[in-house]
């Protein structure tokens, strides 16, 4: 019976690990502003976004969060840091990596800032077409 309970608890954790509003950031796969714009879209949909990264990508997550905060789009809700053990295939032994998770929520001005940004984008597109 205990094994079944443990299995059910692990299933709940697996579902929680795949949150719809989580962005797992890499500092090599996509440009910085890809993640900034994706975070804005997630905040529009879910009112908050969780930025997550391991190792060297932690600096990228902090930069994304600061860009969103400094431009008035987001407010910091929670910052969590930890270390995780990952098996390094090249060395054949576990390696400790730093992990960061930053949760941001929409600021009070978010919707008006997004509307203004969309107006600017449409005006720029109209100029290009004419």
mmCIF file with all atom_site columns, C-alpha atoms in Angstrom:
data_model
loop_
_atom_site.group_PDB
_atom_site.id
_atom_site.type_symbol
_atom_site.label_atom_id
_atom_site.label_alt_id
_atom_site.label_comp_id
_atom_site.label_asym_id
_atom_site.label_entity_id
_atom_site.label_seq_id
_atom_site.pdbx_PDB_ins_code
_atom_site.Cartn_x
_atom_site.Cartn_y
_atom_site.Cartn_z
_atom_site.occupancy
_atom_site.B_iso_or_equiv
_atom_site.pdbx_formal_charge
_atom_site.auth_seq_id
_atom_site.auth_comp_id
_atom_site.auth_asym_id
_atom_site.auth_atom_id
_atom_site.pdbx_PDB_model_num
ATOM 1   C CA . UNK A 1 1   ? 0.000  0.000  0.000   1.00 0.00 ? 1   UNK A CA 1
ATOM 2   C CA . UNK A 1 2   ? 2.849  2.416  0.795   1.00 0.00 ? 2   UNK A CA 1
ATOM 3   C CA . UNK A 1 3   ? 4.319  1.840  -2.665  1.00 0.00 ? 3   UNK A CA 1
ATOM 4   C CA . UNK A 1 4   ? 1.039  2.878  -4.281  1.00 0.00 ? 4   UNK A CA 1
ATOM 5   C CA . UNK A 1 5   ? 0.868  6.023  -2.155  1.00 0.00 ? 5   UNK A CA 1
ATOM 6   C CA . UNK A 1 6   ? 4.446  6.891  -3.098  1.00 0.00 ? 6   UNK A CA 1
ATOM 7   C CA . UNK A 1 7   ? 3.624  6.316  -6.784  1.00 0.00 ? 7   UNK A CA 1
ATOM 8   C CA . UNK A 1 8   ? 0.589  8.602  -6.609  1.00 0.00 ? 8   UNK A CA 1
ATOM 9   C CA . UNK A 1 9   ? 2.614  11.310 -4.869  1.00 0.00 ? 9   UNK A CA 1
ATOM 10  C CA . UNK A 1 10  ? 5.294  11.074 -7.561  1.00 0.00 ? 10  UNK A CA 1
ATOM 11  C CA . UNK A 1 11  ? 2.637  11.407 -10.277 1.00 0.00 ? 11  UNK A CA 1
ATOM 12  C CA . UNK A 1 12  ? 1.407  14.622 -8.688  1.00 0.00 ? 12  UNK A CA 1
ATOM 13  C CA . UNK A 1 13  ? 4.950  15.978 -8.670  1.00 0.00 ? 13  UNK A CA 1
ATOM 14  C CA . UNK A 1 14  ? 5.401  15.074 -12.344 1.00 0.00 ? 14  UNK A CA 1
ATOM 15  C CA . UNK A 1 15  ? 2.268  17.015 -13.281 1.00 0.00 ? 15  UNK A CA 1
ATOM 16  C CA . UNK A 1 16  ? 3.434  19.980 -11.191 1.00 0.00 ? 16  UNK A CA 1
ATOM 17  C CA . UNK A 1 17  ? 6.840  19.935 -12.929 1.00 0.00 ? 17  UNK A CA 1
ATOM 18  C CA . UNK A 1 18  ? 5.186  20.676 -16.266 1.00 0.00 ? 18  UNK A CA 1
ATOM 19  C CA . UNK A 1 19  ? 3.430  23.916 -15.421 1.00 0.00 ? 19  UNK A CA 1
ATOM 20  C CA . UNK A 1 20  ? 1.916  25.686 -18.397 1.00 0.00 ? 20  UNK A CA 1
ATOM 21  C CA . UNK A 1 21  ? 3.368  29.044 -17.393 1.00 0.00 ? 21  UNK A CA 1
ATOM 22  C CA . UNK A 1 22  ? 6.983  27.887 -16.872 1.00 0.00 ? 22  UNK A CA 1
ATOM 23  C CA . UNK A 1 23  ? 9.758  28.889 -19.247 1.00 0.00 ? 23  UNK A CA 1
ATOM 24  C CA . UNK A 1 24  ? 12.945 26.845 -19.018 1.00 0.00 ? 24  UNK A CA 1
ATOM 25  C CA . UNK A 1 25  ? 15.672 29.190 -20.175 1.00 0.00 ? 25  UNK A CA 1
ATOM 26  C CA . UNK A 1 26  ? 18.845 28.196 -21.977 1.00 0.00 ? 26  UNK A CA 1
ATOM 27  C CA . UNK A 1 27  ? 21.620 30.682 -22.681 1.00 0.00 ? 27  UNK A CA 1
ATOM 28  C CA . UNK A 1 28  ? 22.543 28.941 -25.941 1.00 0.00 ? 28  UNK A CA 1
ATOM 29  C CA . UNK A 1 29  ? 19.312 27.933 -27.682 1.00 0.00 ? 29  UNK A CA 1
ATOM 30  C CA . UNK A 1 30  ? 17.366 31.180 -28.144 1.00 0.00 ? 30  UNK A CA 1
ATOM 31  C CA . UNK A 1 31  ? 18.160 34.909 -28.106 1.00 0.00 ? 31  UNK A CA 1
ATOM 32  C CA . UNK A 1 32  ? 17.468 36.863 -24.921 1.00 0.00 ? 32  UNK A CA 1
ATOM 33  C CA . UNK A 1 33  ? 14.511 38.821 -26.310 1.00 0.00 ? 33  UNK A CA 1
ATOM 34  C CA . UNK A 1 34  ? 12.812 35.622 -27.471 1.00 0.00 ? 34  UNK A CA 1
ATOM 35  C CA . UNK A 1 35  ? 12.423 34.774 -23.772 1.00 0.00 ? 35  UNK A CA 1
ATOM 36  C CA . UNK A 1 36  ? 11.418 38.356 -22.848 1.00 0.00 ? 36  UNK A CA 1
ATOM 37  C CA . UNK A 1 37  ? 8.609  38.331 -25.432 1.00 0.00 ? 37  UNK A CA 1
ATOM 38  C CA . UNK A 1 38  ? 7.553  34.796 -24.519 1.00 0.00 ? 38  UNK A CA 1
ATOM 39  C CA . UNK A 1 39  ? 7.337  35.820 -20.846 1.00 0.00 ? 39  UNK A CA 1
ATOM 40  C CA . UNK A 1 40  ? 5.088  38.762 -21.818 1.00 0.00 ? 40  UNK A CA 1
ATOM 41  C CA . UNK A 1 41  ? 2.779  36.398 -23.730 1.00 0.00 ? 41  UNK A CA 1
ATOM 42  C CA . UNK A 1 42  ? 2.655  33.970 -20.792 1.00 0.00 ? 42  UNK A CA 1
ATOM 43  C CA . UNK A 1 43  ? 1.792  36.831 -18.421 1.00 0.00 ? 43  UNK A CA 1
ATOM 44  C CA . UNK A 1 44  ? -1.029 37.890 -20.768 1.00 0.00 ? 44  UNK A CA 1
ATOM 45  C CA . UNK A 1 45  ? -2.420 34.346 -20.667 1.00 0.00 ? 45  UNK A CA 1
ATOM 46  C CA . UNK A 1 46  ? -1.773 33.274 -17.077 1.00 0.00 ? 46  UNK A CA 1
ATOM 47  C CA . UNK A 1 47  ? -1.139 36.594 -15.216 1.00 0.00 ? 47  UNK A CA 1
ATOM 48  C CA . UNK A 1 48  ? 2.196  35.191 -14.025 1.00 0.00 ? 48  UNK A CA 1
ATOM 49  C CA . UNK A 1 49  ? 5.235  33.403 -15.432 1.00 0.00 ? 49  UNK A CA 1
ATOM 50  C CA . UNK A 1 50  ? 7.907  31.226 -13.871 1.00 0.00 ? 50  UNK A CA 1
ATOM 51  C CA . UNK A 1 51  ? 11.393 31.550 -15.336 1.00 0.00 ? 51  UNK A CA 1
ATOM 52  C CA . UNK A 1 52  ? 13.646 28.591 -14.598 1.00 0.00 ? 52  UNK A CA 1
ATOM 53  C CA . UNK A 1 53  ? 17.282 27.799 -15.447 1.00 0.00 ? 53  UNK A CA 1
ATOM 54  C CA . UNK A 1 54  ? 20.265 25.656 -14.536 1.00 0.00 ? 54  UNK A CA 1
ATOM 55  C CA . UNK A 1 55  ? 23.973 26.461 -14.372 1.00 0.00 ? 55  UNK A CA 1
ATOM 56  C CA . UNK A 1 56  ? 25.277 29.257 -16.575 1.00 0.00 ? 56  UNK A CA 1
ATOM 57  C CA . UNK A 1 57  ? 21.755 30.106 -17.793 1.00 0.00 ? 57  UNK A CA 1
ATOM 58  C CA . UNK A 1 58  ? 20.858 31.503 -14.346 1.00 0.00 ? 58  UNK A CA 1
ATOM 59  C CA . UNK A 1 59  ? 22.362 34.862 -15.323 1.00 0.00 ? 59  UNK A CA 1
ATOM 60  C CA . UNK A 1 60  ? 20.116 34.916 -18.397 1.00 0.00 ? 60  UNK A CA 1
ATOM 61  C CA . UNK A 1 61  ? 17.007 34.365 -16.228 1.00 0.00 ? 61  UNK A CA 1
ATOM 62  C CA . UNK A 1 62  ? 18.008 37.219 -13.933 1.00 0.00 ? 62  UNK A CA 1
ATOM 63  C CA . UNK A 1 63  ? 18.551 39.481 -16.968 1.00 0.00 ? 63  UNK A CA 1
ATOM 64  C CA . UNK A 1 64  ? 15.121 38.594 -18.424 1.00 0.00 ? 64  UNK A CA 1
ATOM 65  C CA . UNK A 1 65  ? 13.428 39.284 -15.080 1.00 0.00 ? 65  UNK A CA 1
ATOM 66  C CA . UNK A 1 66  ? 15.232 42.618 -14.713 1.00 0.00 ? 66  UNK A CA 1
ATOM 67  C CA . UNK A 1 67  ? 14.277 43.724 -18.247 1.00 0.00 ? 67  UNK A CA 1
ATOM 68  C CA . UNK A 1 68  ? 10.609 42.954 -17.551 1.00 0.00 ? 68  UNK A CA 1
ATOM 69  C CA . UNK A 1 69  ? 10.702 44.692 -14.155 1.00 0.00 ? 69  UNK A CA 1
ATOM 70  C CA . UNK A 1 70  ? 12.640 47.773 -15.320 1.00 0.00 ? 70  UNK A CA 1
ATOM 71  C CA . UNK A 1 71  ? 10.286 48.304 -18.267 1.00 0.00 ? 71  UNK A CA 1
ATOM 72  C CA . UNK A 1 72  ? 7.262  48.139 -15.951 1.00 0.00 ? 72  UNK A CA 1
ATOM 73  C CA . UNK A 1 73  ? 5.776  44.880 -17.268 1.00 0.00 ? 73  UNK A CA 1
ATOM 74  C CA . UNK A 1 74  ? 6.283  42.677 -14.207 1.00 0.00 ? 74  UNK A CA 1
ATOM 75  C CA . UNK A 1 75  ? 6.614  42.563 -10.451 1.00 0.00 ? 75  UNK A CA 1
ATOM 76  C CA . UNK A 1 76  ? 8.696  39.963 -8.650  1.00 0.00 ? 76  UNK A CA 1
ATOM 77  C CA . UNK A 1 77  ? 6.643  37.455 -6.680  1.00 0.00 ? 77  UNK A CA 1
ATOM 78  C CA . UNK A 1 78  ? 9.162  34.775 -5.684  1.00 0.00 ? 78  UNK A CA 1
ATOM 79  C CA . UNK A 1 79  ? 12.825 33.868 -6.172  1.00 0.00 ? 79  UNK A CA 1
ATOM 80  C CA . UNK A 1 80  ? 14.019 30.385 -5.337  1.00 0.00 ? 80  UNK A CA 1
ATOM 81  C CA . UNK A 1 81  ? 17.561 29.062 -5.645  1.00 0.00 ? 81  UNK A CA 1
ATOM 82  C CA . UNK A 1 82  ? 18.816 25.546 -5.083  1.00 0.00 ? 82  UNK A CA 1
ATOM 83  C CA . UNK A 1 83  ? 21.358 23.037 -6.287  1.00 0.00 ? 83  UNK A CA 1
ATOM 84  C CA . UNK A 1 84  ? 20.465 19.930 -8.239  1.00 0.00 ? 84  UNK A CA 1
ATOM 85  C CA . UNK A 1 85  ? 22.527 16.863 -8.966  1.00 0.00 ? 85  UNK A CA 1
ATOM 86  C CA . UNK A 1 86  ? 22.809 16.027 -12.656 1.00 0.00 ? 86  UNK A CA 1
ATOM 87  C CA . UNK A 1 87  ? 24.638 13.044 -14.134 1.00 0.00 ? 87  UNK A CA 1
ATOM 88  C CA . UNK A 1 88  ? 27.443 14.281 -16.365 1.00 0.00 ? 88  UNK A CA 1
ATOM 89  C CA . UNK A 1 89  ? 27.859 11.720 -19.168 1.00 0.00 ? 89  UNK A CA 1
ATOM 90  C CA . UNK A 1 90  ? 31.349 12.919 -20.115 1.00 0.00 ? 90  UNK A CA 1
ATOM 91  C CA . UNK A 1 91  ? 32.697 12.517 -16.562 1.00 0.00 ? 91  UNK A CA 1
ATOM 92  C CA . UNK A 1 92  ? 30.489 9.596  -15.585 1.00 0.00 ? 92  UNK A CA 1
ATOM 93  C CA . UNK A 1 93  ? 29.668 11.030 -12.172 1.00 0.00 ? 93  UNK A CA 1
ATOM 94  C CA . UNK A 1 94  ? 27.015 13.357 -10.728 1.00 0.00 ? 94  UNK A CA 1
ATOM 95  C CA . UNK A 1 95  ? 27.657 17.113 -10.886 1.00 0.00 ? 95  UNK A CA 1
ATOM 96  C CA . UNK A 1 96  ? 26.077 19.822 -8.718  1.00 0.00 ? 96  UNK A CA 1
ATOM 97  C CA . UNK A 1 97  ? 24.400 22.598 -10.716 1.00 0.00 ? 97  UNK A CA 1
ATOM 98  C CA . UNK A 1 98  ? 22.794 25.767 -9.451  1.00 0.00 ? 98  UNK A CA 1
ATOM 99  C CA . UNK A 1 99  ? 19.084 26.181 -10.215 1.00 0.00 ? 99  UNK A CA 1
ATOM 100 C CA . UNK A 1 100 ? 17.043 29.379 -10.102 1.00 0.00 ? 100 UNK A CA 1
ATOM 101 C CA . UNK A 1 101 ? 13.308 29.925 -10.382 1.00 0.00 ? 101 UNK A CA 1
ATOM 102 C CA . UNK A 1 102 ? 11.872 33.442 -10.561 1.00 0.00 ? 102 UNK A CA 1
ATOM 103 C CA . UNK A 1 103 ? 8.119  33.956 -10.532 1.00 0.00 ? 103 UNK A CA 1
ATOM 104 C CA . UNK A 1 104 ? 6.881  37.239 -11.985 1.00 0.00 ? 104 UNK A CA 1
ATOM 105 C CA . UNK A 1 105 ? 3.339  38.625 -12.007 1.00 0.00 ? 105 UNK A CA 1
ATOM 106 C CA . UNK A 1 106 ? 1.807  41.252 -14.254 1.00 0.00 ? 106 UNK A CA 1
ATOM 107 C CA . UNK A 1 107 ? 2.273  44.815 -13.079 1.00 0.00 ? 107 UNK A CA 1
ATOM 108 C CA . UNK A 1 108 ? -0.674 47.199 -12.765 1.00 0.00 ? 108 UNK A CA 1
ATOM 109 C CA . UNK A 1 109 ? 0.478  48.942 -15.969 1.00 0.00 ? 109 UNK A CA 1
ATOM 110 C CA . UNK A 1 110 ? 1.024  45.695 -17.941 1.00 0.00 ? 110 UNK A CA 1
ATOM 111 C CA . UNK A 1 111 ? -2.085 45.862 -20.140 1.00 0.00 ? 111 UNK A CA 1
ATOM 112 C CA . UNK A 1 112 ? -1.620 49.534 -21.042 1.00 0.00 ? 112 UNK A CA 1
ATOM 113 C CA . UNK A 1 113 ? 2.099  48.981 -21.801 1.00 0.00 ? 113 UNK A CA 1
ATOM 114 C CA . UNK A 1 114 ? 1.258  46.019 -24.044 1.00 0.00 ? 114 UNK A CA 1
ATOM 115 C CA . UNK A 1 115 ? -1.420 48.052 -25.851 1.00 0.00 ? 115 UNK A CA 1
ATOM 116 C CA . UNK A 1 116 ? 1.055  50.897 -26.440 1.00 0.00 ? 116 UNK A CA 1
ATOM 117 C CA . UNK A 1 117 ? 3.703  48.445 -27.711 1.00 0.00 ? 117 UNK A CA 1
ATOM 118 C CA . UNK A 1 118 ? 1.170  46.908 -30.132 1.00 0.00 ? 118 UNK A CA 1
ATOM 119 C CA . UNK A 1 119 ? 0.180  50.364 -31.428 1.00 0.00 ? 119 UNK A CA 1
ATOM 120 C CA . UNK A 1 120 ? 3.841  51.221 -32.055 1.00 0.00 ? 120 UNK A CA 1
ATOM 121 C CA . UNK A 1 121 ? 4.364  47.912 -33.854 1.00 0.00 ? 121 UNK A CA 1
ATOM 122 C CA . UNK A 1 122 ? 1.308  48.472 -36.082 1.00 0.00 ? 122 UNK A CA 1
ATOM 123 C CA . UNK A 1 123 ? 2.407  52.038 -36.876 1.00 0.00 ? 123 UNK A CA 1
ATOM 124 C CA . UNK A 1 124 ? 5.893  50.815 -37.818 1.00 0.00 ? 124 UNK A CA 1
ATOM 125 C CA . UNK A 1 125 ? 4.410  48.094 -40.059 1.00 0.00 ? 125 UNK A CA 1
ATOM 126 C CA . UNK A 1 126 ? 2.111  50.634 -41.726 1.00 0.00 ? 126 UNK A CA 1
ATOM 127 C CA . UNK A 1 127 ? 5.135  52.874 -42.487 1.00 0.00 ? 127 UNK A CA 1
ATOM 128 C CA . UNK A 1 128 ? 7.032  49.961 -44.027 1.00 0.00 ? 128 UNK A CA 1
ATOM 129 C CA . UNK A 1 129 ? 4.083  49.081 -46.279 1.00 0.00 ? 129 UNK A CA 1
ATOM 130 C CA . UNK A 1 130 ? 3.583  52.626 -47.593 1.00 0.00 ? 130 UNK A CA 1
#
